[in-house]
Tab-separated table of C-alpha atoms in Angstrom:
chain	number	residue	atom	x	y	z
E	1	UNK	CA	-46.109	-40.850	-60.191
E	2	UNK	CA	-45.874	-38.043	-57.594
E	3	UNK	CA	-42.229	-38.839	-56.927
E	4	UNK	CA	-41.472	-38.732	-60.632
E	5	UNK	CA	-43.218	-35.327	-60.988
E	6	UNK	CA	-41.216	-33.981	-58.054
E	7	UNK	CA	-38.024	-35.294	-59.668
E	8	UNK	CA	-38.877	-33.589	-62.968
E	9	UNK	CA	-39.571	-30.359	-61.152
E	10	UNK	CA	-36.204	-30.552	-59.399
E	11	UNK	CA	-34.365	-31.213	-62.629
E	12	UNK	CA	-36.307	-28.402	-64.326
E	13	UNK	CA	-35.270	-26.035	-61.510
E	14	UNK	CA	-31.626	-26.923	-62.063
E	15	UNK	CA	-32.004	-26.407	-65.822
E	16	UNK	CA	-33.633	-22.996	-65.255
E	17	UNK	CA	-30.663	-22.031	-63.085
E	18	UNK	CA	-28.277	-23.055	-65.837
E	19	UNK	CA	-29.753	-20.208	-67.848
E	20	UNK	CA	-28.605	-17.732	-65.205
E	21	UNK	CA	-24.957	-18.667	-65.657
E	22	UNK	CA	-22.592	-16.829	-67.946
E	23	UNK	CA	-19.059	-17.676	-66.871
E	24	UNK	CA	-19.096	-20.615	-64.432
E	25	UNK	CA	-19.371	-23.431	-66.974
E	26	UNK	CA	-20.767	-24.058	-70.405
E	27	UNK	CA	-24.275	-25.408	-71.053
E	28	UNK	CA	-23.034	-28.664	-72.582
E	29	UNK	CA	-21.273	-29.552	-69.323
E	30	UNK	CA	-24.420	-28.964	-67.317
E	31	UNK	CA	-26.456	-30.924	-69.829
E	32	UNK	CA	-24.241	-33.981	-69.510
E	33	UNK	CA	-24.462	-33.705	-65.702
E	34	UNK	CA	-28.279	-33.534	-65.665
E	35	UNK	CA	-28.586	-36.300	-68.271
E	36	UNK	CA	-26.024	-38.490	-66.510
E	37	UNK	CA	-27.743	-38.211	-63.156
E	38	UNK	CA	-31.170	-38.816	-64.664
E	39	UNK	CA	-29.875	-42.066	-66.185
E	40	UNK	CA	-28.524	-43.179	-62.786
E	41	UNK	CA	-31.869	-42.519	-61.058
E	42	UNK	CA	-33.818	-44.127	-63.886
E	43	UNK	CA	-32.075	-47.453	-63.275
E	44	UNK	CA	-32.781	-47.492	-59.526
E	45	UNK	CA	-35.002	-50.186	-57.961
E	46	UNK	CA	-36.134	-50.451	-54.337
E	47	UNK	CA	-33.814	-52.756	-52.403
E	48	UNK	CA	-36.763	-54.039	-50.290
E	49	UNK	CA	-38.430	-55.337	-53.475
E	50	UNK	CA	-35.230	-56.748	-54.930
E	51	UNK	CA	-34.307	-58.942	-51.933
E	52	UNK	CA	-37.745	-60.599	-52.074
E	53	UNK	CA	-36.987	-61.814	-55.594
E	54	UNK	CA	-36.052	-65.554	-55.327
E	55	UNK	CA	-34.062	-65.227	-58.582
E	56	UNK	CA	-31.761	-62.539	-57.218
E	57	UNK	CA	-28.107	-63.570	-57.234
E	58	UNK	CA	-27.247	-64.652	-53.624
E	59	UNK	CA	-24.087	-62.607	-53.335
E	60	UNK	CA	-25.877	-59.422	-54.437
E	61	UNK	CA	-28.753	-60.162	-52.083
E	62	UNK	CA	-26.363	-60.558	-49.124
E	63	UNK	CA	-24.659	-57.266	-50.005
E	64	UNK	CA	-27.999	-55.445	-50.283
E	65	UNK	CA	-29.097	-56.798	-46.912
E	66	UNK	CA	-25.835	-55.580	-45.455
E	67	UNK	CA	-26.526	-52.132	-46.926
E	68	UNK	CA	-29.931	-52.064	-45.236
E	69	UNK	CA	-28.305	-52.875	-41.902
E	70	UNK	CA	-25.659	-50.179	-42.385
E	71	UNK	CA	-28.297	-47.685	-43.468
E	72	UNK	CA	-30.316	-48.347	-40.303
E	73	UNK	CA	-27.214	-48.108	-38.132
E	74	UNK	CA	-26.266	-44.797	-39.798
E	75	UNK	CA	-29.591	-43.202	-38.785
E	76	UNK	CA	-29.897	-44.777	-35.362
E	77	UNK	CA	-26.326	-44.664	-33.996
E	78	UNK	CA	-24.637	-41.966	-36.096
E	79	UNK	CA	-27.642	-39.603	-36.282
E	80	UNK	CA	-27.206	-39.300	-40.035
E	81	UNK	CA	-30.190	-38.296	-42.198
E	82	UNK	CA	-33.013	-40.895	-42.189
E	83	UNK	CA	-34.314	-40.649	-45.725
E	84	UNK	CA	-34.602	-42.739	-48.944
E	85	UNK	CA	-30.917	-42.417	-49.803
E	86	UNK	CA	-29.279	-45.864	-50.221
E	87	UNK	CA	-32.637	-47.662	-50.090
E	88	UNK	CA	-32.578	-48.376	-53.877
E	89	UNK	CA	-30.080	-50.048	-56.184
E	90	UNK	CA	-28.904	-49.249	-59.727
E	91	UNK	CA	-26.673	-51.296	-61.967
E	92	UNK	CA	-24.901	-48.858	-64.303
E	93	UNK	CA	-23.004	-51.623	-66.159
E	94	UNK	CA	-19.705	-49.723	-65.798
E	95	UNK	CA	-16.992	-49.627	-63.079
E	96	UNK	CA	-17.395	-45.930	-62.133
E	97	UNK	CA	-20.322	-43.572	-61.911
E	98	UNK	CA	-18.311	-40.453	-62.746
E	99	UNK	CA	-14.751	-39.506	-63.626
E	100	UNK	CA	-13.349	-36.435	-61.788
E	101	UNK	CA	-10.716	-34.214	-63.368
E	102	UNK	CA	-8.255	-32.442	-60.989
E	103	UNK	CA	-5.685	-29.888	-62.081
E	104	UNK	CA	-2.867	-27.914	-60.454
E	105	UNK	CA	-0.447	-25.409	-61.956
E	106	UNK	CA	2.931	-26.871	-62.815
E	107	UNK	CA	4.636	-25.173	-59.880
E	108	UNK	CA	1.826	-25.082	-57.309
E	109	UNK	CA	-0.097	-27.572	-55.198
E	110	UNK	CA	-3.253	-25.460	-55.176
E	111	UNK	CA	-5.995	-27.209	-57.077
E	112	UNK	CA	-7.836	-25.371	-59.809
E	113	UNK	CA	-11.429	-24.502	-58.906
E	114	UNK	CA	-14.613	-24.678	-60.958
E	115	UNK	CA	-17.846	-23.003	-59.863
E	116	UNK	CA	-21.318	-24.528	-60.227
E	117	UNK	CA	-24.951	-23.893	-59.327
E	118	UNK	CA	-25.841	-24.737	-55.718
E	119	UNK	CA	-22.534	-26.359	-54.760
E	120	UNK	CA	-20.375	-23.252	-55.275
E	121	UNK	CA	-16.723	-23.698	-56.207
E	122	UNK	CA	-15.113	-27.125	-56.009
E	123	UNK	CA	-11.611	-28.520	-56.782
E	124	UNK	CA	-12.671	-30.954	-59.468
E	125	UNK	CA	-14.904	-31.283	-62.527
E	126	UNK	CA	-16.937	-34.464	-62.851
E	127	UNK	CA	-18.059	-36.242	-66.038
E	128	UNK	CA	-20.409	-39.176	-66.515
E	129	UNK	CA	-18.290	-40.175	-69.526
E	130	UNK	CA	-14.626	-41.257	-69.176
E	131	UNK	CA	-13.926	-40.169	-72.760
E	132	UNK	CA	-15.235	-36.662	-72.082
E	133	UNK	CA	-13.221	-36.454	-68.865
E	134	UNK	CA	-10.055	-37.524	-70.654
E	135	UNK	CA	-10.632	-35.023	-73.453
E	136	UNK	CA	-11.061	-32.202	-70.981
E	137	UNK	CA	-8.006	-33.321	-69.062
E	138	UNK	CA	-5.926	-33.214	-72.229
E	139	UNK	CA	-7.083	-29.621	-72.819
E	140	UNK	CA	-5.854	-28.695	-69.348
E	141	UNK	CA	-2.493	-30.458	-69.975
E	142	UNK	CA	-2.086	-28.381	-73.144
E	143	UNK	CA	-2.562	-25.302	-70.969
E	144	UNK	CA	0.358	-26.451	-68.797
E	145	UNK	CA	-1.509	-27.936	-65.817
E	146	UNK	CA	-0.582	-31.095	-63.929
E	147	UNK	CA	-3.709	-33.193	-64.333
E	148	UNK	CA	-5.172	-36.287	-62.683
E	149	UNK	CA	-8.312	-38.139	-63.815
E	150	UNK	CA	-9.822	-40.399	-61.191
E	151	UNK	CA	-12.799	-42.752	-61.560
E	152	UNK	CA	-15.336	-42.277	-58.719
E	153	UNK	CA	-17.613	-45.028	-57.504
E	154	UNK	CA	-20.189	-42.827	-55.719
E	155	UNK	CA	-21.245	-39.221	-55.316
E	156	UNK	CA	-23.663	-37.305	-53.171
E	157	UNK	CA	-26.508	-35.071	-54.385
E	158	UNK	CA	-26.415	-33.413	-50.897
E	159	UNK	CA	-29.958	-34.507	-50.170
E	160	UNK	CA	-31.509	-33.036	-53.318
E	161	UNK	CA	-32.246	-36.547	-54.558
E	162	UNK	CA	-32.368	-40.068	-53.037
E	163	UNK	CA	-28.930	-41.402	-53.844
E	164	UNK	CA	-29.039	-45.098	-54.818
E	165	UNK	CA	-26.592	-47.887	-54.021
E	166	UNK	CA	-24.612	-48.612	-57.200
E	167	UNK	CA	-23.003	-51.634	-58.731
E	168	UNK	CA	-19.773	-49.588	-58.772
E	169	UNK	CA	-19.328	-50.195	-55.043
E	170	UNK	CA	-21.725	-52.947	-53.993
E	171	UNK	CA	-18.886	-55.474	-54.250
E	172	UNK	CA	-16.854	-53.615	-51.628
E	173	UNK	CA	-15.731	-55.279	-48.414
E	174	UNK	CA	-17.909	-54.601	-45.380
E	175	UNK	CA	-15.391	-52.029	-44.144
E	176	UNK	CA	-15.372	-50.173	-47.440
E	177	UNK	CA	-19.129	-50.379	-47.883
E	178	UNK	CA	-19.674	-48.934	-44.421
E	179	UNK	CA	-17.128	-46.165	-45.056
E	180	UNK	CA	-18.715	-45.123	-48.313
E	181	UNK	CA	-22.297	-45.017	-47.036
E	182	UNK	CA	-21.389	-43.100	-43.860
E	183	UNK	CA	-19.179	-40.702	-45.818
E	184	UNK	CA	-21.754	-39.858	-48.441
E	185	UNK	CA	-24.597	-39.458	-45.957
E	186	UNK	CA	-22.425	-37.053	-43.975
E	187	UNK	CA	-22.481	-34.695	-46.948
E	188	UNK	CA	-26.185	-34.311	-46.377
E	189	UNK	CA	-25.568	-32.987	-42.857
E	190	UNK	CA	-23.492	-29.957	-43.797
E	191	UNK	CA	-21.975	-28.611	-46.990
E	192	UNK	CA	-19.954	-25.426	-47.367
E	193	UNK	CA	-19.926	-24.044	-50.934
E	194	UNK	CA	-16.362	-23.391	-52.039
E	195	UNK	CA	-14.546	-25.342	-49.342
E	196	UNK	CA	-13.936	-28.860	-50.655
E	197	UNK	CA	-11.377	-29.749	-47.951
E	198	UNK	CA	-13.796	-28.778	-45.175
E	199	UNK	CA	-16.567	-30.887	-46.684
E	200	UNK	CA	-14.512	-33.959	-47.458
E	201	UNK	CA	-12.511	-33.934	-44.201
E	202	UNK	CA	-15.730	-33.636	-42.216
E	203	UNK	CA	-17.266	-36.554	-44.088
E	204	UNK	CA	-14.055	-38.557	-43.587
E	205	UNK	CA	-14.242	-37.921	-39.808
E	206	UNK	CA	-17.828	-39.207	-39.754
E	207	UNK	CA	-16.835	-42.192	-41.823
E	208	UNK	CA	-13.963	-43.116	-39.503
E	209	UNK	CA	-16.094	-42.750	-36.348
E	210	UNK	CA	-18.944	-44.628	-37.953
E	211	UNK	CA	-16.878	-47.572	-39.065
E	212	UNK	CA	-15.249	-47.805	-35.590
E	213	UNK	CA	-18.641	-47.919	-33.921
E	214	UNK	CA	-20.077	-50.365	-36.478
E	215	UNK	CA	-17.370	-52.924	-35.896
E	216	UNK	CA	-17.408	-52.380	-32.138
E	217	UNK	CA	-21.099	-53.274	-32.171
E	218	UNK	CA	-21.207	-55.846	-34.977
E	219	UNK	CA	-17.653	-57.009	-35.699
E	220	UNK	CA	-15.546	-59.864	-34.502
E	221	UNK	CA	-12.199	-59.403	-32.726
E	222	UNK	CA	-10.483	-60.320	-35.999
E	223	UNK	CA	-12.440	-57.634	-37.899
E	224	UNK	CA	-11.606	-54.992	-35.312
E	225	UNK	CA	-7.929	-55.909	-35.557
E	226	UNK	CA	-8.151	-55.718	-39.371
E	227	UNK	CA	-9.652	-52.260	-39.057
E	228	UNK	CA	-6.882	-51.154	-36.696
E	229	UNK	CA	-4.172	-52.429	-39.076
E	230	UNK	CA	-5.826	-50.637	-41.959
E	231	UNK	CA	-5.958	-47.325	-40.051
E	232	UNK	CA	-2.256	-47.624	-39.239
E	233	UNK	CA	-1.487	-48.295	-42.930
E	234	UNK	CA	-3.519	-45.239	-43.974
E	235	UNK	CA	-1.741	-43.028	-41.447
E	236	UNK	CA	1.685	-44.124	-42.754
E	237	UNK	CA	0.554	-43.312	-46.331
E	238	UNK	CA	-0.872	-39.962	-45.316
E	239	UNK	CA	2.221	-38.922	-43.358
E	240	UNK	CA	4.401	-39.909	-46.324
E	241	UNK	CA	2.375	-37.874	-48.747
E	242	UNK	CA	2.254	-34.806	-46.507
E	243	UNK	CA	5.995	-34.996	-45.855
E	244	UNK	CA	6.789	-34.720	-49.550
E	245	UNK	CA	3.947	-32.353	-50.208
E	246	UNK	CA	5.539	-29.962	-47.680
E	247	UNK	CA	8.861	-30.272	-49.491
E	248	UNK	CA	7.163	-29.359	-52.769
E	249	UNK	CA	5.476	-26.371	-51.185
E	250	UNK	CA	8.819	-25.110	-49.882
E	251	UNK	CA	10.330	-25.595	-53.289
E	252	UNK	CA	7.548	-23.785	-55.141
E	253	UNK	CA	7.729	-20.851	-52.717
E	254	UNK	CA	11.544	-20.637	-52.894
E	255	UNK	CA	13.612	-18.122	-54.816
E	256	UNK	CA	14.864	-20.709	-57.313
E	257	UNK	CA	14.278	-20.171	-61.010
E	258	UNK	CA	11.351	-22.015	-62.626
E	259	UNK	CA	13.777	-24.253	-64.502
E	260	UNK	CA	15.534	-25.208	-61.255
E	261	UNK	CA	12.129	-25.872	-59.611
E	262	UNK	CA	11.141	-28.229	-62.420
E	263	UNK	CA	14.346	-30.248	-61.899
E	264	UNK	CA	13.872	-30.468	-58.154
E	265	UNK	CA	10.179	-31.285	-58.544
E	266	UNK	CA	11.082	-34.457	-60.468
E	267	UNK	CA	13.694	-35.277	-57.833
E	268	UNK	CA	11.176	-34.996	-54.979
E	269	UNK	CA	8.654	-37.195	-56.709
E	270	UNK	CA	11.408	-39.812	-57.289
E	271	UNK	CA	12.297	-39.675	-53.621
E	272	UNK	CA	8.659	-40.078	-52.643
E	273	UNK	CA	8.436	-43.247	-54.692
E	274	UNK	CA	11.744	-44.543	-53.312
E	275	UNK	CA	10.683	-43.918	-49.704
E	276	UNK	CA	7.447	-45.770	-50.339
E	277	UNK	CA	9.334	-48.798	-51.622
E	278	UNK	CA	11.562	-48.782	-48.508
E	279	UNK	CA	8.542	-48.585	-46.216
E	280	UNK	CA	6.829	-51.381	-48.084
E	281	UNK	CA	9.866	-53.589	-47.657
E	282	UNK	CA	9.239	-53.409	-43.887
E	283	UNK	CA	5.458	-53.435	-44.059
E	284	UNK	CA	4.234	-55.601	-46.881
E	285	UNK	CA	0.591	-54.473	-46.265
E	286	UNK	CA	1.544	-51.151	-47.830
E	287	UNK	CA	1.425	-53.060	-51.138
E	288	UNK	CA	-2.230	-51.999	-51.250
E	289	UNK	CA	-0.905	-48.621	-52.432
E	290	UNK	CA	1.050	-50.075	-55.375
E	291	UNK	CA	-1.687	-49.042	-57.774
E	292	UNK	CA	-1.630	-45.463	-56.430
E	293	UNK	CA	2.134	-45.227	-56.879
E	294	UNK	CA	1.805	-46.814	-60.302
E	295	UNK	CA	0.115	-43.658	-61.553
E	296	UNK	CA	1.813	-40.604	-62.952
E	297	UNK	CA	2.881	-38.721	-59.797
E	298	UNK	CA	2.174	-35.032	-60.137
E	299	UNK	CA	0.880	-32.018	-58.174
E	300	UNK	CA	-2.784	-32.753	-58.908
E	301	UNK	CA	-2.578	-36.345	-57.686
E	302	UNK	CA	-0.881	-35.334	-54.381
E	303	UNK	CA	-3.433	-32.596	-53.842
E	304	UNK	CA	-6.337	-35.098	-54.027
E	305	UNK	CA	-5.044	-36.823	-50.923
E	306	UNK	CA	-5.130	-33.634	-48.818
E	307	UNK	CA	-8.739	-32.925	-49.814
E	308	UNK	CA	-9.914	-35.863	-47.726
E	309	UNK	CA	-7.469	-35.723	-44.839
E	310	UNK	CA	-5.903	-32.304	-44.277
E	311	UNK	CA	-8.588	-31.198	-41.757
E	312	UNK	CA	-9.355	-34.648	-40.368
E	313	UNK	CA	-7.475	-34.080	-37.027
E	314	UNK	CA	-9.462	-30.873	-36.537
E	315	UNK	CA	-12.801	-32.652	-36.888
E	316	UNK	CA	-11.609	-35.519	-34.717
E	317	UNK	CA	-10.632	-32.938	-32.058
E	318	UNK	CA	-14.038	-31.232	-32.375
E	319	UNK	CA	-15.794	-34.587	-31.942
E	320	UNK	CA	-13.744	-35.216	-28.824
E	321	UNK	CA	-14.757	-31.786	-27.482
E	322	UNK	CA	-18.376	-32.889	-27.857
E	323	UNK	CA	-17.758	-36.070	-25.859
E	324	UNK	CA	-18.120	-38.197	-29.012
E	325	UNK	CA	-21.822	-37.218	-29.186
E	326	UNK	CA	-22.718	-37.220	-32.878
E	327	UNK	CA	-25.695	-34.856	-32.657
E	328	UNK	CA	-23.669	-32.282	-30.693
E	329	UNK	CA	-20.814	-32.729	-33.111
E	330	UNK	CA	-23.027	-31.976	-36.091
E	331	UNK	CA	-24.408	-28.925	-34.377
E	332	UNK	CA	-20.907	-27.653	-33.708
E	333	UNK	CA	-19.818	-28.295	-37.324
E	334	UNK	CA	-22.884	-26.535	-38.740
E	335	UNK	CA	-22.173	-23.559	-36.518
E	336	UNK	CA	-18.585	-23.563	-37.668
E	337	UNK	CA	-19.638	-23.782	-41.331
E	338	UNK	CA	-21.382	-20.384	-41.039
E	339	UNK	CA	-18.148	-18.584	-40.138
E	340	UNK	CA	-16.008	-16.735	-42.716
E	341	UNK	CA	-13.260	-19.017	-44.018
E	342	UNK	CA	-10.433	-17.362	-42.068
E	343	UNK	CA	-12.320	-17.642	-38.792
E	344	UNK	CA	-13.297	-21.209	-39.692
E	345	UNK	CA	-9.715	-22.195	-40.318
E	346	UNK	CA	-8.575	-20.655	-37.010
E	347	UNK	CA	-11.301	-22.548	-35.088
E	348	UNK	CA	-10.350	-25.793	-36.847
E	349	UNK	CA	-6.671	-25.285	-35.974
E	350	UNK	CA	-7.605	-24.780	-32.314
E	351	UNK	CA	-9.736	-27.912	-32.428
E	352	UNK	CA	-6.789	-29.880	-33.836
E	353	UNK	CA	-4.433	-29.014	-31.018
E	354	UNK	CA	-3.321	-32.150	-29.260
E	355	UNK	CA	-3.289	-34.100	-32.489
E	356	UNK	CA	0.147	-34.832	-33.929
E	357	UNK	CA	-0.829	-34.907	-37.586
E	358	UNK	CA	-2.299	-31.451	-38.085
E	359	UNK	CA	-1.211	-30.527	-41.621
E	360	UNK	CA	-1.025	-26.972	-42.831
E	361	UNK	CA	-1.481	-26.745	-46.584
E	362	UNK	CA	-2.663	-24.091	-49.014
E	363	UNK	CA	-6.385	-23.379	-48.493
């Protein structure tokens, strides 16, 4: 009962803050966000209770036990927050928990920003309904934006609430389950309002380091090899995207007319797809990206890749500077997060020196 009262007080606080807003977003959007999150929490059940149920489906039980092991490892070895997040489970009876809408101008790779209570400005707008997300996306398309709608299997409340494990990702492989839990918990360590790339790249760095340590401690030689192959595949994909993203940036900043830019933009996207097919012919494992390339390639879709990876080398360099000590790493990142953005970017660039894949994009 006490926990429920605390929850209602938290929600009420958010609703009160909504009343202070005039331009950031409309009330109906906030209402769907509060209602959507409440419904997620309402479905949550303690994992410890569920796994004692003899009628629980065996595959689900095994996955929940694995989550408990990963959760304990995250606190003990990665020094991530030790709280009630990912100690409960909710079945939403749908494939995604939210759908994020991303938008970029037709001739720019800079993502549109939306500003919200507590989290500041972010490069996406999330909906608990796919239909509402698609309707909003269509409005943006009518305004001339390149738009991408992506289903998301998890999100972080930044420690405001105890985030549950969801059916949307419980069926993941052990690698993906570990990555997601470590990534989302990292958001509770530090969050910089208005700097999505900083937040997501930091969480990705924690995720990568966490998965490496998990399989070093708990994985077989085959699993560690699988992880290595996967990392190589991801690096090839990321380099490919940044290569063509850079070409698009140069095009959009050139002196060409807008009509010429539109023609060359299509040409660059065609070349991106062609190069992917050539790479896949040599490395069949790249076929895992077929679904990504099966989407409508546009500025917004390309920009979503950089959100998670553009500062990754910087955070990896910073972790190395701290002798791979996670607690010291977090302390350094928190200190960095308090700097003005220009100073933060300079410090990140210095930390990335020595890494080959430092990528400069619009921030």
